[in-house]
PDB file of C-alpha atoms and ligand atoms in Angstrom:
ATOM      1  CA  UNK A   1     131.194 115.123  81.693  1.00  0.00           C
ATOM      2  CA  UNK A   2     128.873 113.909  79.167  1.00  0.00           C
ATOM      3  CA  UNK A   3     125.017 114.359  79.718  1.00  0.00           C
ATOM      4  CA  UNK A   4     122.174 114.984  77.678  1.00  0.00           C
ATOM      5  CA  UNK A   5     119.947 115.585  80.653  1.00  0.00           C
ATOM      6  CA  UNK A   6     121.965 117.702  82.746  1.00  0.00           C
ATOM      7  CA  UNK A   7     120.770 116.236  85.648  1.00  0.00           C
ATOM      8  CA  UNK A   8     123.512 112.949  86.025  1.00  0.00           C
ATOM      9  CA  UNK A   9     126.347 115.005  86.730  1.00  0.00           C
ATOM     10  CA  UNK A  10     125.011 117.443  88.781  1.00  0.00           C
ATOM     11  CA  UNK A  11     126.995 117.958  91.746  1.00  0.00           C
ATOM     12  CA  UNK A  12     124.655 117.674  94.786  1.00  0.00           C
ATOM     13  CA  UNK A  13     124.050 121.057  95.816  1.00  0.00           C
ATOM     14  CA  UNK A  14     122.361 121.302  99.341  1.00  0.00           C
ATOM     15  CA  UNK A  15     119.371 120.653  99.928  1.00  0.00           C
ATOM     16  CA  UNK A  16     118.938 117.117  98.792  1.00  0.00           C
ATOM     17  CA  UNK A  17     116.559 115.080  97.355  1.00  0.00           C
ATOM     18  CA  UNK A  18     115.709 112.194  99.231  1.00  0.00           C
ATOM     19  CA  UNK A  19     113.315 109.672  97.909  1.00  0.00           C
ATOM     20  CA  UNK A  20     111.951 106.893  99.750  1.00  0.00           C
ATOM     21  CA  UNK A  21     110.081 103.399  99.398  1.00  0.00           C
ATOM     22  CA  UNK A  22     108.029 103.143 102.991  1.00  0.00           C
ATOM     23  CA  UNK A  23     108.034  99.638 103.305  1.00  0.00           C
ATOM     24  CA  UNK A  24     107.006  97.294 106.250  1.00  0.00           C
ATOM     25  CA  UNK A  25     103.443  98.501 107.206  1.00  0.00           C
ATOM     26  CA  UNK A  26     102.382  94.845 106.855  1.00  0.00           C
ATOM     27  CA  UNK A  27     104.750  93.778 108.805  1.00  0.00           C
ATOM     28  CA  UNK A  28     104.579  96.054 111.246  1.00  0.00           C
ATOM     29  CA  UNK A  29     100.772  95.099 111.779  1.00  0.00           C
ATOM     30  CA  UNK A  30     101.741  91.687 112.068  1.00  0.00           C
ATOM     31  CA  UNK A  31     103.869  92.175 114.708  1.00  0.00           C
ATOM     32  CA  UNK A  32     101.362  93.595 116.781  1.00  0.00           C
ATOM     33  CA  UNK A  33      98.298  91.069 115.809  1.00  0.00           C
ATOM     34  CA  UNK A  34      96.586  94.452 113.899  1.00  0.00           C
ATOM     35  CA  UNK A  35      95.175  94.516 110.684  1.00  0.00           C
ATOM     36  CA  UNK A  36      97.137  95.735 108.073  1.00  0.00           C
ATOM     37  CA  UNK A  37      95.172  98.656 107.211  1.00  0.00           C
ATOM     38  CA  UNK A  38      96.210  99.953 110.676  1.00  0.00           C
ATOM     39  CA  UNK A  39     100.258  99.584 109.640  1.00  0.00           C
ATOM     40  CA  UNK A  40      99.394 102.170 106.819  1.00  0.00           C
ATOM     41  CA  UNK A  41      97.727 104.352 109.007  1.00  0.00           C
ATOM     42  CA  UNK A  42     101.107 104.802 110.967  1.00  0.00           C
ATOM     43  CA  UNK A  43     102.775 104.706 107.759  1.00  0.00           C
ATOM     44  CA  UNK A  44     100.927 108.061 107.526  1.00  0.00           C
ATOM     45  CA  UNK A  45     101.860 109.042 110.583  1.00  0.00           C
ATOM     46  CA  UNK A  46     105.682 108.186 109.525  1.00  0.00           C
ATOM     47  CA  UNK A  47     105.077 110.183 106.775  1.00  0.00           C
ATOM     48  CA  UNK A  48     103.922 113.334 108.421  1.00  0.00           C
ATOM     49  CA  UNK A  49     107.025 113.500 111.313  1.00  0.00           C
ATOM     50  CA  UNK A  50     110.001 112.721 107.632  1.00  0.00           C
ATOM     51  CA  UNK A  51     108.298 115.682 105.860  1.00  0.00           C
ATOM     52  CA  UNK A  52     108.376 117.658 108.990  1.00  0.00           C
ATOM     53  CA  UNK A  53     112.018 116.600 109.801  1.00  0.00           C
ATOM     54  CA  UNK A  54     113.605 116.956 106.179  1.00  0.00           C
ATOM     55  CA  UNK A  55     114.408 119.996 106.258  1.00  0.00           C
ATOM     56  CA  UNK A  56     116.308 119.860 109.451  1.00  0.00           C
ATOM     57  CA  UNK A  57     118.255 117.065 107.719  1.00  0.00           C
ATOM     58  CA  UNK A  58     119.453 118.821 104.635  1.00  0.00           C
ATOM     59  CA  UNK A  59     116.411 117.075 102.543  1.00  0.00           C
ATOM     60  CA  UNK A  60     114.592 120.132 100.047  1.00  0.00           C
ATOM     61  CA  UNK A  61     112.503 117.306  97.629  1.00  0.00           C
ATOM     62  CA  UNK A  62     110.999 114.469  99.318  1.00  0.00           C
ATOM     63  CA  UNK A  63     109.883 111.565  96.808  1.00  0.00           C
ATOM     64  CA  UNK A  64     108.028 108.764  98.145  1.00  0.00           C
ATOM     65  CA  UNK A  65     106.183 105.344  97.072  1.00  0.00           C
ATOM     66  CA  UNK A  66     102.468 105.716  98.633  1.00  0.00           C
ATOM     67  CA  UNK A  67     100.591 103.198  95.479  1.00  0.00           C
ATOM     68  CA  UNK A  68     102.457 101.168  93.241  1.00  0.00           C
ATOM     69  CA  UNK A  69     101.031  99.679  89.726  1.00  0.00           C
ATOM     70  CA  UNK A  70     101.761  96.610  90.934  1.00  0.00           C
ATOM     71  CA  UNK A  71      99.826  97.827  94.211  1.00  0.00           C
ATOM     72  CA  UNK A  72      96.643  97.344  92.465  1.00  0.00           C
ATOM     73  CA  UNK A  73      96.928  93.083  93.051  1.00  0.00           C
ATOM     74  CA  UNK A  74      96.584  93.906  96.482  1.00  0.00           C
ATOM     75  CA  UNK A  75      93.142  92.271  98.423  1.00  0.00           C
ATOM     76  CA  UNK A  76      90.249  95.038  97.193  1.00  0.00           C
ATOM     77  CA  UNK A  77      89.758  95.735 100.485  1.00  0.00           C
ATOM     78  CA  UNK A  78      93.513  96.846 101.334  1.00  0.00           C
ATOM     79  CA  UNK A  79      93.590  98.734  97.919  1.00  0.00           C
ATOM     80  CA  UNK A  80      90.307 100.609  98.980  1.00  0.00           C
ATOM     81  CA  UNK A  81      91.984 101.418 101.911  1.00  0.00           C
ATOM     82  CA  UNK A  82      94.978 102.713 100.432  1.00  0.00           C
ATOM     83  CA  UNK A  83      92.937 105.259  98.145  1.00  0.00           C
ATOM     84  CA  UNK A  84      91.219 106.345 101.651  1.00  0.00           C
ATOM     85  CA  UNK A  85      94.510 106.841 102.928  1.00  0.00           C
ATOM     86  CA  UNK A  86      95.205 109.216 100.420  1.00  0.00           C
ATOM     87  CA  UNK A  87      91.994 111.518 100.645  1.00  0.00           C
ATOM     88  CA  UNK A  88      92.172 111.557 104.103  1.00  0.00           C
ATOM     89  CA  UNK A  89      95.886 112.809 104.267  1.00  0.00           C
ATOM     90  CA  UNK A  90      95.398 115.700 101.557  1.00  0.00           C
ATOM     91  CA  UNK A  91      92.061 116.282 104.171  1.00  0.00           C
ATOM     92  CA  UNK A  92      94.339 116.736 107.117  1.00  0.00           C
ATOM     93  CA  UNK A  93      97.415 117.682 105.982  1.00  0.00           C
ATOM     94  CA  UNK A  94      96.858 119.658 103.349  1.00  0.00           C
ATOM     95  CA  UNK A  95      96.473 122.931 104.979  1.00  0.00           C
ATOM     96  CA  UNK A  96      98.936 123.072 107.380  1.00  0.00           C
ATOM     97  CA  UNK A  97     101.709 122.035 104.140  1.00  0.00           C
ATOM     98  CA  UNK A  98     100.190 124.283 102.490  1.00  0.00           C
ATOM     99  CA  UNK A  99     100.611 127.255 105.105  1.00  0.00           C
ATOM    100  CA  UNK A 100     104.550 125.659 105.501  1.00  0.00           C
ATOM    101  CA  UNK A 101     105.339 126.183 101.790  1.00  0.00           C
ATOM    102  CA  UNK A 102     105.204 123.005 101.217  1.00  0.00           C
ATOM    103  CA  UNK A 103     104.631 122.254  97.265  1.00  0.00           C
ATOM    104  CA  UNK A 104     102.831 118.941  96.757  1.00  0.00           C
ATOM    105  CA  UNK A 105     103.102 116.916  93.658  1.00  0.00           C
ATOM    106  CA  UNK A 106     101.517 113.847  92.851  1.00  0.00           C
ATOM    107  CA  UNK A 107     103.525 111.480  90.196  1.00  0.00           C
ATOM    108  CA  UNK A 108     102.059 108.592  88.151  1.00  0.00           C
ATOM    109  CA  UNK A 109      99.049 107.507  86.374  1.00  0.00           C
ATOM    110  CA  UNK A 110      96.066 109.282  86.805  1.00  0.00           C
ATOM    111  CA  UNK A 111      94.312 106.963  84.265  1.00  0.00           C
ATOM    112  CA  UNK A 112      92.536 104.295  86.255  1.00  0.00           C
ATOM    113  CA  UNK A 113      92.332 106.393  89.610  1.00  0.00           C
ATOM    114  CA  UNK A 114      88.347 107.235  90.428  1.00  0.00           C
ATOM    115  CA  UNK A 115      87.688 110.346  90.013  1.00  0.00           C
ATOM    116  CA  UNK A 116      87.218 111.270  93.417  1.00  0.00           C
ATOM    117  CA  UNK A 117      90.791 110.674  93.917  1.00  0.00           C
ATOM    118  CA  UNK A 118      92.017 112.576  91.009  1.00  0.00           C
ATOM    119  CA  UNK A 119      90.234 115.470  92.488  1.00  0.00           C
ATOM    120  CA  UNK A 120      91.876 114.887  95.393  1.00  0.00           C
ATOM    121  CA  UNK A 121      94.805 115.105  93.403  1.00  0.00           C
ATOM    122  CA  UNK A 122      94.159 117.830  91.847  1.00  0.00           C
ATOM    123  CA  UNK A 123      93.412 119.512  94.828  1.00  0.00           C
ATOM    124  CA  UNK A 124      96.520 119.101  96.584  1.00  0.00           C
ATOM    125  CA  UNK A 125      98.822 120.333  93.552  1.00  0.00           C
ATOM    126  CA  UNK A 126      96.612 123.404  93.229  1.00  0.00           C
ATOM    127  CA  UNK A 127      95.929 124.635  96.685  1.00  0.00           C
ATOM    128  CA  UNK A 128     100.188 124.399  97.009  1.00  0.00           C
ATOM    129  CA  UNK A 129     100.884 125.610  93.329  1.00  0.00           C
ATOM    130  CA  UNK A 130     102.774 128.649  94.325  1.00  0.00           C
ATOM    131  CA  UNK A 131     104.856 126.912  97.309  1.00  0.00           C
ATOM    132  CA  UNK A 132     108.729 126.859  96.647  1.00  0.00           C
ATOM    133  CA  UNK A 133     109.937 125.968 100.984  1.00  0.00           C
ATOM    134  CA  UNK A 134     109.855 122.230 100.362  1.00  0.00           C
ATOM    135  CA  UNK A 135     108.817 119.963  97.483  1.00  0.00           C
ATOM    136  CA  UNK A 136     106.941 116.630  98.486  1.00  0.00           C
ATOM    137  CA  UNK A 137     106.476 114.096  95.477  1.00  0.00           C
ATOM    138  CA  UNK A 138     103.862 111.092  96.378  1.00  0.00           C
ATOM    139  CA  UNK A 139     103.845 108.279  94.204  1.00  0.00           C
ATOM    140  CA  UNK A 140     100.753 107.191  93.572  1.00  0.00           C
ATOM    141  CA  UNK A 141      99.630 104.416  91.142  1.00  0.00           C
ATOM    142  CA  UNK A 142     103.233 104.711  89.644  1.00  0.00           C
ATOM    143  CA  UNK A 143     105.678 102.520  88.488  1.00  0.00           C
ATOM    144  CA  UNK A 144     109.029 103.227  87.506  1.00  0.00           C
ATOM    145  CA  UNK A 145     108.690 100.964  83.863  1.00  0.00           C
ATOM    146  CA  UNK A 146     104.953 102.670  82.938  1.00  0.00           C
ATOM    147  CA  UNK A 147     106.263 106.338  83.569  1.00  0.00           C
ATOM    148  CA  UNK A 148     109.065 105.260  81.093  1.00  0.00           C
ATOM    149  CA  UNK A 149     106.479 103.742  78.505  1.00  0.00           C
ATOM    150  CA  UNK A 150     104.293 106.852  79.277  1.00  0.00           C
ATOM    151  CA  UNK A 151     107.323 109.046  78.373  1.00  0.00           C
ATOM    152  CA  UNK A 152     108.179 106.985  74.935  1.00  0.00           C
ATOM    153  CA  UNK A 153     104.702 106.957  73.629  1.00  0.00           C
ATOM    154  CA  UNK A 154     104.190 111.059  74.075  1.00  0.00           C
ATOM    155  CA  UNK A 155     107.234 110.668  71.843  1.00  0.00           C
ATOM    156  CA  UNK A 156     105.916 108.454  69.420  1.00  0.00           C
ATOM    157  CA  UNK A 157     102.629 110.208  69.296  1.00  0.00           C
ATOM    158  CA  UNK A 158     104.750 113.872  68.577  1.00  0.00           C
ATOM    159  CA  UNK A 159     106.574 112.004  65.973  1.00  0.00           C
ATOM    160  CA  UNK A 160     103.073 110.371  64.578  1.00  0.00           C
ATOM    161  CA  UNK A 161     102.180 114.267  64.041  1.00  0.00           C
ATOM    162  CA  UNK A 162     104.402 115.326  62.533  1.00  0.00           C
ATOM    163  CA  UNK A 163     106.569 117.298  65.086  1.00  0.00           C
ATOM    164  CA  UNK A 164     109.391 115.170  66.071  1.00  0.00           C
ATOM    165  CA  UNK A 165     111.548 112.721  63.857  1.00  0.00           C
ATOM    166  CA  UNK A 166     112.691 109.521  65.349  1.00  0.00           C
ATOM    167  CA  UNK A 167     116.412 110.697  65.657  1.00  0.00           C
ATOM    168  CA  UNK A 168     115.604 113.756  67.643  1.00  0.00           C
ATOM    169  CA  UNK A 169     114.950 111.379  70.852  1.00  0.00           C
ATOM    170  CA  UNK A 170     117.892 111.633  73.382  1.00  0.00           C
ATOM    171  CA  UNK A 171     118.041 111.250  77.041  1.00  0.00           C
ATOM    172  CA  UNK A 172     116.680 114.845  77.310  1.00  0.00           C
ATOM    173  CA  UNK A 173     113.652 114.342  75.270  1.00  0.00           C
ATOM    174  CA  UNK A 174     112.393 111.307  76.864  1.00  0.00           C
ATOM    175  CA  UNK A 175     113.296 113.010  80.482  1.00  0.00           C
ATOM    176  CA  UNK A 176     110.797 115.447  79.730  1.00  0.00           C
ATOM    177  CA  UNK A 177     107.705 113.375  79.306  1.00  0.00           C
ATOM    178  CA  UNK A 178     108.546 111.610  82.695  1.00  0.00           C
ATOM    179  CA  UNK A 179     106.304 112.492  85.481  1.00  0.00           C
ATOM    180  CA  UNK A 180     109.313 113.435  87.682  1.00  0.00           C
ATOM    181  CA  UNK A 181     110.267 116.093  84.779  1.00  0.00           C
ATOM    182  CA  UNK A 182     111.690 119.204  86.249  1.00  0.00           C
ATOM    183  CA  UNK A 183     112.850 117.800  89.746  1.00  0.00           C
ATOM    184  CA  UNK A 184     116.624 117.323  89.864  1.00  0.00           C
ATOM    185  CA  UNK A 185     117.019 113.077  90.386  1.00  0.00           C
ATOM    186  CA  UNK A 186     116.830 111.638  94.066  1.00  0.00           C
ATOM    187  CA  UNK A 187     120.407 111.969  95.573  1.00  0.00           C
ATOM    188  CA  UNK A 188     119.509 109.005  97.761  1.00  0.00           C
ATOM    189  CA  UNK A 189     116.458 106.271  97.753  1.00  0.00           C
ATOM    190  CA  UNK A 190     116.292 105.369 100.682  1.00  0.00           C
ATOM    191  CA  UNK A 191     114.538 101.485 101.831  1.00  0.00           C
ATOM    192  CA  UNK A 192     112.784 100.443 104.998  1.00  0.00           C
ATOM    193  CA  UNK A 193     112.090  97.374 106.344  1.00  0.00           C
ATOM    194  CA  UNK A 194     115.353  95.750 105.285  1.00  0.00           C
ATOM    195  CA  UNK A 195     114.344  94.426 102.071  1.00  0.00           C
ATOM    196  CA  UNK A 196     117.171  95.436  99.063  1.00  0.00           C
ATOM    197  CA  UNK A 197     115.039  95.985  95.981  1.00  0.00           C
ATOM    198  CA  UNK A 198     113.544  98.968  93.926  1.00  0.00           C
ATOM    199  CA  UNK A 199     110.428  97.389  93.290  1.00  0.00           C
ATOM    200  CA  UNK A 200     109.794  99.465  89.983  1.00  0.00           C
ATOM    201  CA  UNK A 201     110.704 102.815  91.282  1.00  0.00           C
ATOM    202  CA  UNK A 202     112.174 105.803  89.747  1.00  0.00           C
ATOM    203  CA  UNK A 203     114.160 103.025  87.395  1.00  0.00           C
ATOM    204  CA  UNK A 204     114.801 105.926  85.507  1.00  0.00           C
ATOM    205  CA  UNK A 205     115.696 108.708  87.894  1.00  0.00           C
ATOM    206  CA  UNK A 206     117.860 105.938  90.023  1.00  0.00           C
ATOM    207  CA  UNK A 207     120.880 105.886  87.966  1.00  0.00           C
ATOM    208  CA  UNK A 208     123.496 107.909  89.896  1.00  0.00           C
ATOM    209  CA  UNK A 209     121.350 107.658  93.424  1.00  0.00           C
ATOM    210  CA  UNK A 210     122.749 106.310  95.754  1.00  0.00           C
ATOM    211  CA  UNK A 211     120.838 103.041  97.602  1.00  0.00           C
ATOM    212  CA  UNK A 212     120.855 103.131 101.431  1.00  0.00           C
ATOM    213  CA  UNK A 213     118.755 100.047 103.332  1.00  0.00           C
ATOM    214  CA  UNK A 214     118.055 100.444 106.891  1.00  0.00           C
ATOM    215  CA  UNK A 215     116.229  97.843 108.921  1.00  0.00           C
ATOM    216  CA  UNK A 216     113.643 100.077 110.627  1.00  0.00           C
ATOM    217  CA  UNK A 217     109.892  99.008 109.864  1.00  0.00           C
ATOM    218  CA  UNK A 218     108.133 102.250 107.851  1.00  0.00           C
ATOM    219  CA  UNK A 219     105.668 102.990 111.205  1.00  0.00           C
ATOM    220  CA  UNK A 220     108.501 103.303 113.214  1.00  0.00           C
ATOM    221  CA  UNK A 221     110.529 105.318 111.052  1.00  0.00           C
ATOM    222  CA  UNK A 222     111.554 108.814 112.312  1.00  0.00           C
ATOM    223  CA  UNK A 223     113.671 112.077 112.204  1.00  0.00           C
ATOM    224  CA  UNK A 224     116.816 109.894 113.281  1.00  0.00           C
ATOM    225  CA  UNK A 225     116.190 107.319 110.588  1.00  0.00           C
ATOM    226  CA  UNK A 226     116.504 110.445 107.915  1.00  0.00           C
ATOM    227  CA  UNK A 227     119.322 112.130 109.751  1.00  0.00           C
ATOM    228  CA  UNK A 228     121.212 108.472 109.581  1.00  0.00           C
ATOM    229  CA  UNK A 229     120.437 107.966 105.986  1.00  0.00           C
ATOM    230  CA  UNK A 230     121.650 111.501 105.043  1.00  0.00           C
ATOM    231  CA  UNK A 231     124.863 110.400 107.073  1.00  0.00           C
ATOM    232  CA  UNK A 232     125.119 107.408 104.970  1.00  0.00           C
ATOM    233  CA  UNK A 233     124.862 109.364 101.779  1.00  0.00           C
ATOM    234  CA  UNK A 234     127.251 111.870 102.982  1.00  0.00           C
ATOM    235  CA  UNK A 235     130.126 109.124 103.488  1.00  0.00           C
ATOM    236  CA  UNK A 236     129.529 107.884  99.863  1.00  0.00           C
ATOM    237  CA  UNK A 237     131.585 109.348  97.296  1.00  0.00           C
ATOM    238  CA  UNK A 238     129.707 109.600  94.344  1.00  0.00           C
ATOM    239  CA  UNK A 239     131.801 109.505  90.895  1.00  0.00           C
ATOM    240  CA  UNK A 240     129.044 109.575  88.357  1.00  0.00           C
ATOM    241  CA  UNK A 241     130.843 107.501  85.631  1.00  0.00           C
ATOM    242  CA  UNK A 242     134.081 109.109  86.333  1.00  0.00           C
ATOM    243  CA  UNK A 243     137.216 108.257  88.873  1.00  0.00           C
ATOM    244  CA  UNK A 244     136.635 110.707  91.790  1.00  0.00           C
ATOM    245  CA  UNK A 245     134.561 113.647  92.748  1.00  0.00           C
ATOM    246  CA  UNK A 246     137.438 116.018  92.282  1.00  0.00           C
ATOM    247  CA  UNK A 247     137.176 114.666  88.605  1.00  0.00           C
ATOM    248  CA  UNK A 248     133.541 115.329  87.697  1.00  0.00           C
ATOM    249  CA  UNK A 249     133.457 118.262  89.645  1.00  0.00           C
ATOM    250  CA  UNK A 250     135.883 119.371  87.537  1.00  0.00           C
ATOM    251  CA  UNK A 251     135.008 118.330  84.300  1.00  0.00           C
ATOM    252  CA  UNK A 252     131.263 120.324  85.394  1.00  0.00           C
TER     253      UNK A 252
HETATM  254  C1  FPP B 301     104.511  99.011 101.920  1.00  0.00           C
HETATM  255  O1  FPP B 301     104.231  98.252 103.071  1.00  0.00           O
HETATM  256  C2  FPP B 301     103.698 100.199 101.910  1.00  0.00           C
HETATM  257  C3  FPP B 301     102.748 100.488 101.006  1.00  0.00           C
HETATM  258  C4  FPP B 301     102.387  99.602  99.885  1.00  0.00           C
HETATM  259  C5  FPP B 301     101.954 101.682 101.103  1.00  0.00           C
HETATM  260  C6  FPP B 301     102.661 102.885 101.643  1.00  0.00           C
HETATM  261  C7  FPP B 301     101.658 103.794 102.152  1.00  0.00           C
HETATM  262  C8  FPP B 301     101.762 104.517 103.278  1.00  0.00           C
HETATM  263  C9  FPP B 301     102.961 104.582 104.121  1.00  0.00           C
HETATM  264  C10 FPP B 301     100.639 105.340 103.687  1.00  0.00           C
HETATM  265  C11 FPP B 301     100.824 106.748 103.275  1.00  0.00           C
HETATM  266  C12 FPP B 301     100.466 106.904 101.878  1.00  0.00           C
HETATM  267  C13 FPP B 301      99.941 108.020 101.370  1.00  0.00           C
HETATM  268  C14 FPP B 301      99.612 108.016  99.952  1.00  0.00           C
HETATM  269  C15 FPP B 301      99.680 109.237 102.140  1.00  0.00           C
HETATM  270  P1  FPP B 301     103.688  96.770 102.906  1.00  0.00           P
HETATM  271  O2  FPP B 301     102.211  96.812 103.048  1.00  0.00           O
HETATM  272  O3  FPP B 301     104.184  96.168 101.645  1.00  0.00           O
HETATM  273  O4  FPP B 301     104.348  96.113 104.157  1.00  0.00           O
HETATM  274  P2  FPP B 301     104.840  94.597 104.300  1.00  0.00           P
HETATM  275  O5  FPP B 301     105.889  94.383 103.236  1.00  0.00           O
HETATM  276  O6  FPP B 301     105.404  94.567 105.679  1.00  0.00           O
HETATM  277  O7  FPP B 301     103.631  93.730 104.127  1.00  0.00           O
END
């Protein structure tokens, strides 16, 4: 099986990683005649029951979409809001994933965060450095395209110094200046709220994952939504370029 990355034909060794776009907070406010800021709050709260379920449902890496680039056209007041969402979930989380094993890594730009955040940031990868249980990925101020553009120009700039020649760049080389470097790709990526798009993430990482939609609004979302999506991605057969499992398994 031909790879350069070593990560697109890897079979899926238990325990997955499940990466997921927690959409419908809006929506979910609406519904209820509450401002939206209060649909993100129980996004959070959505948040903390999947980490705390994942392992239960086979899940190891949990990747998900808290700030998009694209995030940042959002009403100031809603984007102030989501920053505050942040900092206040590394305040009260933080120490009990920390005392689970929990690893916490934060992908995307740090560039044009305040620096309050990025401390935050900082924070949260530090304090859980050492933690190998469970691996939780946050998006934040990420975008699928710009890790991709991030990736190519550390490239460039190693080739403007002299260290790299253009012909050295493979799927390998760019891999490694992604912010997801290191972390197998998501098995599944998984969407709430019914809508059927990837909205700029993990364009890269996507390629063999398999794309499961469920209708359930991101507040309401729970251990049975996981356990369902992992059932879903259980009863694909996934041939990564090739005829059948059997096949690539075989080919390694
Ligand atoms: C999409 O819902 C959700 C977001 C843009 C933010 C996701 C954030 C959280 C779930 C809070 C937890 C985040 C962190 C970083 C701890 P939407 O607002 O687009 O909903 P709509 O499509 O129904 O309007």
């Amino acid at each position: 099986m031909p790879t350069t990355t070593g990560h697109a034909a890897t079979p899926p060794a238990a325990p997955l990683h499940a990466a997921i776009i927690m959409d419908g907070n809006g929506r979910w406010a609406k519904k209820r005649a509450l401002p939206r800021i209060l649909g993100h709050r129980a996004g959070v709260q959505a948040l903390r029951r999947t980490v705390e379920a994942a392992p239960d449902c086979g899940v190891g890496v949990l990747t998900v979409y808290g700030f998009s680039t694209e995030n940042w056209r959002r009403p100031e007041t809603e984007v102030s809001e989501l920053m505050g969402l942040l900092k206040t979930f590394v305040d009260n989380d933080l120490e009990q994933l920390a005392r689970e094993g929990v690893k916490v890594r934060i992908l995307g730009r740090r560039e044009g965060l305040k620096p309050d955040i990025v401390k935050i940031i900082e924070r949260a990868e530090s304090r859980t450095a050492e933690n190998s249980r469970f691996l939780l990925q946050v998006a934040f101020n990420y975008g699928g395209q710009a890790d991709i553009v991030d990736a190519a120009r550390r490239f460039a700039e190693a080739v403007e110094r002299g260290e790299a020649r253009a012909a050295d760049l493979d799927e390998g080389v760019l891999e490694r200046g992604l912010s997801t470097a290191g972390v197998p790709h998501p098995d599944l990526i998984v969407r709430t709220s019914g809508e059927r798009r990837l909205s700029n993430f993990l364009l890269w990482e996507c390629a063999y994952a398999e794309l499961i939609f469920q209708d359930v609004l991101w507040p309401d979302y729970g251990p049975e939504h996981l356990k369902a999506a992992v059932a879903e991605f259980n009863k694909r057969e996934r041939r990564y370029g090739g005829t059948t499992v059997d096949d690539v398994y075989a080919a390694g």
